[in-house]
């Protein structure tokens, strides 16, 4: 039995969960998320808890069990609390500003990079700190990864865009004359 899949999901106050056929809808004041549950997994909602069971013990059903539970749990956490990723920009003259629905990045190229914000994502940019918020964990992580990919931290001085608290191994560089 999957250790993750068999643990129940508690539904906090203010979160509404609906199950129509195999379509799970989770909503609150922050927004709505829906996800289609595979036919091999059965969901039960009772007394503010969601439990998931698999219909058989095949390897395919076992692989879906924990994954489905975690996706539904992330939906519940997303509509109740939300998710946040923080990026920091390191480098002289490197900065980020928000212009309407676009993020403007000045990160050492001859041109500025403009990033269009996807629906459901809120970004705050304070020159060297970028905070990405949203109710969809996958989308928040994807947006953070995309912004980081514009200028990954380089290994000699550490300049670039990195996650908050990320460690970059700094290389020594070449020595001059021995």
Tab-separated table of C-alpha atoms in Angstrom:
chain	number	residue	atom	x	y	z
A	1	UNK	CA	0.000	0.000	0.000
A	2	UNK	CA	1.277	3.457	-0.863
A	3	UNK	CA	2.283	5.317	2.287
A	4	UNK	CA	1.497	8.663	0.686
A	5	UNK	CA	-1.651	7.496	-1.117
A	6	UNK	CA	-3.348	6.030	1.946
A	7	UNK	CA	-3.021	9.142	4.133
A	8	UNK	CA	-6.205	11.239	4.166
A	9	UNK	CA	-6.402	14.870	3.021
A	10	UNK	CA	-8.082	17.247	5.459
A	11	UNK	CA	-10.215	20.022	3.975
A	12	UNK	CA	-9.708	23.374	5.775
A	13	UNK	CA	-12.521	25.836	6.480
A	14	UNK	CA	-13.508	27.982	3.506
A	15	UNK	CA	-12.497	25.353	0.941
A	16	UNK	CA	-15.211	23.638	-1.064
A	17	UNK	CA	-14.551	20.258	-2.718
A	18	UNK	CA	-16.836	18.693	-5.333
A	19	UNK	CA	-16.553	15.339	-7.068
A	20	UNK	CA	-18.528	14.993	-10.323
A	21	UNK	CA	-17.862	11.576	-11.844
A	22	UNK	CA	-14.039	11.640	-11.821
A	23	UNK	CA	-13.655	15.429	-11.991
A	24	UNK	CA	-12.389	16.864	-8.697
A	25	UNK	CA	-13.115	20.590	-8.220
A	26	UNK	CA	-11.510	22.485	-5.341
A	27	UNK	CA	-12.531	26.109	-4.796
A	28	UNK	CA	-12.286	28.941	-2.287
A	29	UNK	CA	-12.172	32.730	-2.308
A	30	UNK	CA	-8.686	32.582	-3.919
A	31	UNK	CA	-9.840	30.636	-6.961
A	32	UNK	CA	-10.867	27.318	-8.488
A	33	UNK	CA	-8.826	24.313	-9.560
A	34	UNK	CA	-10.060	21.152	-11.195
A	35	UNK	CA	-8.389	17.891	-12.078
A	36	UNK	CA	-9.542	14.658	-13.690
A	37	UNK	CA	-8.903	11.561	-11.541
A	38	UNK	CA	-7.983	8.401	-13.447
A	39	UNK	CA	-10.529	5.557	-13.481
A	40	UNK	CA	-8.173	3.286	-11.481
A	41	UNK	CA	-8.401	5.623	-8.464
A	42	UNK	CA	-11.591	6.172	-6.448
A	43	UNK	CA	-12.008	9.270	-4.282
A	44	UNK	CA	-14.294	9.491	-1.249
A	45	UNK	CA	-15.268	12.746	0.482
A	46	UNK	CA	-16.567	12.351	4.040
A	47	UNK	CA	-16.464	14.629	7.126
A	48	UNK	CA	-14.023	17.216	5.702
A	49	UNK	CA	-11.534	14.555	4.607
A	50	UNK	CA	-10.693	13.076	1.226
A	51	UNK	CA	-9.484	9.488	0.986
A	52	UNK	CA	-8.230	7.747	-2.132
A	53	UNK	CA	-8.358	4.031	-2.933
A	54	UNK	CA	-7.155	2.122	-5.968
A	55	UNK	CA	-9.355	-0.449	-7.700
A	56	UNK	CA	-6.642	-3.101	-8.142
A	57	UNK	CA	-3.036	-3.760	-7.210
A	58	UNK	CA	-1.361	-3.439	-10.616
A	59	UNK	CA	1.857	-1.443	-10.850
A	60	UNK	CA	0.069	1.212	-12.915
A	61	UNK	CA	-2.598	1.738	-10.241
A	62	UNK	CA	0.019	1.780	-7.497
A	63	UNK	CA	1.987	4.451	-9.365
A	64	UNK	CA	-1.132	6.625	-9.719
A	65	UNK	CA	-2.198	6.297	-6.076
A	66	UNK	CA	0.397	8.503	-4.352
A	67	UNK	CA	0.647	10.913	-7.265
A	68	UNK	CA	-3.103	11.519	-7.358
A	69	UNK	CA	-3.230	12.066	-3.597
A	70	UNK	CA	-0.391	14.600	-3.739
A	71	UNK	CA	-1.891	16.515	-6.677
A	72	UNK	CA	-5.246	16.825	-4.873
A	73	UNK	CA	-3.462	17.839	-1.658
A	74	UNK	CA	-1.562	20.555	-3.576
A	75	UNK	CA	-4.875	21.788	-5.019
A	76	UNK	CA	-6.344	22.090	-1.496
A	77	UNK	CA	-3.238	23.869	-0.176
A	78	UNK	CA	-3.156	26.141	-3.245
A	79	UNK	CA	-6.721	27.435	-2.921
A	80	UNK	CA	-6.415	27.861	0.860
A	81	UNK	CA	-2.878	29.277	1.300
A	82	UNK	CA	-1.333	29.582	-2.164
A	83	UNK	CA	2.243	28.940	-3.257
A	84	UNK	CA	5.202	31.307	-3.496
A	85	UNK	CA	8.663	31.132	-5.044
A	86	UNK	CA	11.308	33.791	-4.532
A	87	UNK	CA	14.102	34.584	-6.963
A	88	UNK	CA	17.035	36.896	-6.366
A	89	UNK	CA	19.071	38.684	-9.006
A	90	UNK	CA	22.819	38.979	-8.410
A	91	UNK	CA	25.001	41.222	-10.578
A	92	UNK	CA	25.959	44.849	-11.078
A	93	UNK	CA	23.181	46.618	-12.986
A	94	UNK	CA	20.937	43.538	-13.021
A	95	UNK	CA	17.346	44.355	-12.082
A	96	UNK	CA	13.697	43.484	-12.630
A	97	UNK	CA	10.675	45.777	-12.824
A	98	UNK	CA	6.992	45.105	-13.371
A	99	UNK	CA	5.305	47.004	-16.210
A	100	UNK	CA	1.610	46.153	-16.240
A	101	UNK	CA	1.271	42.456	-17.069
A	102	UNK	CA	4.926	42.128	-18.156
A	103	UNK	CA	8.115	41.582	-16.210
A	104	UNK	CA	11.070	43.565	-17.559
A	105	UNK	CA	14.469	42.014	-16.881
A	106	UNK	CA	17.754	43.877	-17.325
A	107	UNK	CA	20.303	41.119	-16.853
A	108	UNK	CA	23.424	42.032	-18.788
A	109	UNK	CA	22.272	41.504	-22.356
A	110	UNK	CA	22.294	44.254	-24.982
A	111	UNK	CA	18.490	44.265	-24.807
A	112	UNK	CA	15.845	44.003	-22.087
A	113	UNK	CA	13.904	40.770	-21.733
A	114	UNK	CA	10.122	41.040	-21.375
A	115	UNK	CA	8.239	38.133	-19.813
A	116	UNK	CA	4.439	37.976	-20.230
A	117	UNK	CA	2.734	36.772	-17.041
A	118	UNK	CA	0.456	33.745	-17.488
A	119	UNK	CA	-3.112	33.798	-16.176
A	120	UNK	CA	-3.319	33.021	-12.450
A	121	UNK	CA	0.179	34.245	-11.550
A	122	UNK	CA	0.952	37.373	-9.518
A	123	UNK	CA	4.500	38.737	-9.477
A	124	UNK	CA	6.051	41.450	-7.352
A	125	UNK	CA	9.459	42.764	-8.407
A	126	UNK	CA	11.609	44.855	-6.090
A	127	UNK	CA	14.679	45.441	-8.281
A	128	UNK	CA	16.711	42.410	-7.126
A	129	UNK	CA	13.944	40.244	-5.587
A	130	UNK	CA	11.149	38.620	-7.605
A	131	UNK	CA	8.236	36.976	-5.755
A	132	UNK	CA	5.948	34.660	-7.739
A	133	UNK	CA	2.538	33.786	-6.222
A	134	UNK	CA	-0.321	31.583	-7.398
A	135	UNK	CA	-2.703	28.782	-6.486
A	136	UNK	CA	-1.257	26.206	-8.925
A	137	UNK	CA	2.000	24.738	-7.599
A	138	UNK	CA	3.079	23.415	-10.987
A	139	UNK	CA	2.494	26.757	-12.722
A	140	UNK	CA	4.329	28.752	-10.016
A	141	UNK	CA	7.345	26.445	-10.277
A	142	UNK	CA	7.268	26.520	-14.065
A	143	UNK	CA	7.202	30.337	-14.186
A	144	UNK	CA	10.051	30.562	-11.654
A	145	UNK	CA	12.095	28.088	-13.681
A	146	UNK	CA	11.448	29.994	-16.915
A	147	UNK	CA	12.527	33.330	-15.389
A	148	UNK	CA	15.647	31.695	-13.928
A	149	UNK	CA	16.517	30.221	-17.340
A	150	UNK	CA	16.982	33.707	-18.848
A	151	UNK	CA	20.278	34.107	-16.939
A	152	UNK	CA	21.321	31.101	-14.844
A	153	UNK	CA	23.966	31.764	-12.175
A	154	UNK	CA	27.424	31.456	-13.671
A	155	UNK	CA	30.034	29.475	-11.699
A	156	UNK	CA	32.854	32.055	-11.452
A	157	UNK	CA	31.228	35.129	-9.868
A	158	UNK	CA	27.725	33.778	-9.211
A	159	UNK	CA	26.023	36.463	-11.313
A	160	UNK	CA	22.552	35.680	-12.614
A	161	UNK	CA	19.088	34.757	-11.373
A	162	UNK	CA	18.837	32.178	-8.586
A	163	UNK	CA	16.258	30.821	-6.189
A	164	UNK	CA	16.264	32.401	-2.730
A	165	UNK	CA	18.661	30.414	-0.572
A	166	UNK	CA	20.142	28.445	-3.504
A	167	UNK	CA	23.830	27.618	-3.136
A	168	UNK	CA	26.053	28.089	-6.162
A	169	UNK	CA	29.431	26.376	-6.197
A	170	UNK	CA	31.940	29.042	-7.153
A	171	UNK	CA	34.925	27.843	-9.201
A	172	UNK	CA	38.386	29.170	-8.538
A	173	UNK	CA	39.224	30.431	-12.024
A	174	UNK	CA	42.607	30.260	-13.670
A	175	UNK	CA	45.815	31.277	-11.930
A	176	UNK	CA	48.228	33.683	-13.538
A	177	UNK	CA	51.933	32.635	-13.920
A	178	UNK	CA	53.590	30.261	-11.522
